[in-house]
């Protein structure tokens, strides 16, 4: 088996059919779908796809744990982590797979993610640090997007038209060597929904594996199809997961002191985002 495609679903009836129908590959592959207790018609739809391995959880275990379930029962040399709100262009999987075949020092490959109108999503970042996060909270990197000293995290100047070695791609579609996922024990399940992919990228980089962005592989992505179902809660979860990530990966020994500034800054930032979201809903 060359490729295992692992998809985690939760109330994704609006997207999962198009995602599954878009999968094509010239290599031998398997599809594993882990459903986190969907209450819509997602499960009924999934049962109509013969040949697809289904793992049906009785409760929502979160993305990281569910994804690990799929990885554990996969058999492929490469594992494609795929969101249900994606549509693969016909050659995308082949392009990424051939690249890993030809570059044994590369651990993972990420495609160009597209909006439904064909525009490119900003899906590549550097690994966050306390300082880069604090700069983002100030809003200055938005005002000065080309300033690399303050905007290093979001990489607003990244050229999405060229292949590049990167630190952290969005994992909506990410092809990873199975041996790496096994060596790293998959996702850290303490990051249930958010920053599990950032943590995985950080651990891969620390272990000496490269991640490459390939614009030739193209995937349409409807962002936030699952998390938008509980938007306010997800905003708080995002900020708290970021704090936990920084706490885990800050090696300066000074994180308790940094947290005195970081934690209230993140809480205020989350509160502002929640209030803005509610205001937009009222209009």
Phi, psi and omega in degrees: 000127183273312188228133170250125179257117184250122181236131175253128182240153170205106181053052184249032182302332182286344188237328193296327180298313180296324179297308182297321181291339182275349185286122175213146183197142179276349176270163174289129183219163175230155178241127178239121179246126177251117181258126183267061174061051176298144178250359175267206183266017181304313184295319178299319179295316182298324181295342180279352180263099179290146179088352178267130177280125181249134171242115186251105181278146180282343177214168181281108183272358185088162185293312187300312182292319179296319179296320177298325176301314180295319180296319182297327181262007179278159183235356188284155173295323176244148177243123176263111175276118190227130175281150180288345179265034179241155173229117183279132169289151193309323185261003189301311183294320179297318180299314181292320181294316180297325180295317177294325176300319186274348184228082185296344179275352180268133183265331184209154180228135178242140180271177169282125177265134184241147169283168182297339178271004178092353178285156185274133174279146176278094190247005183241132178222168167270166178292133184290149172233168179301315182293318181292327177291317179297322176298318180297321181297328179291338182086354183296321178300333176290324180284330181233070188296340181266359181278107188283340181287334181247348184246029187295328185293307187279344176050053183295347179265001184301136180270104183281001178267355185235143173297147182201150169282132186229167178267315187213110174266161169294135186267023176300331173210110184214124179261121187233143174295133181301322182299328180288313179300322178292316182295326182266003182060035175067212181281148172283113187287356173289339174261081191299313185243310186248152176068007171293325178287324178294317178299318179297317179298320179296318180289325176296315180297318179296328180278359175095011181263139179270149171242132185242136173267127181239104181291341180294331176274124188235136183220127176279135185225121175267098191296138171071025182299324179271311186293336179291347179288343176217061194300310184299315179298320182292328177298314178297317180299320180301311183292322180288326176292323176299317178300315180297322178298312181295323177298320181289320191258353177285117185255012184285339186082359183250013185301321178304323178288318178297325183295335178300327177266319187294312187298309177296328178295318178292321180295318178295317179299317179295318180299316179298317180296320178295315180298319178296322179295317179295322180296319178295325178294325181292336180262000000 
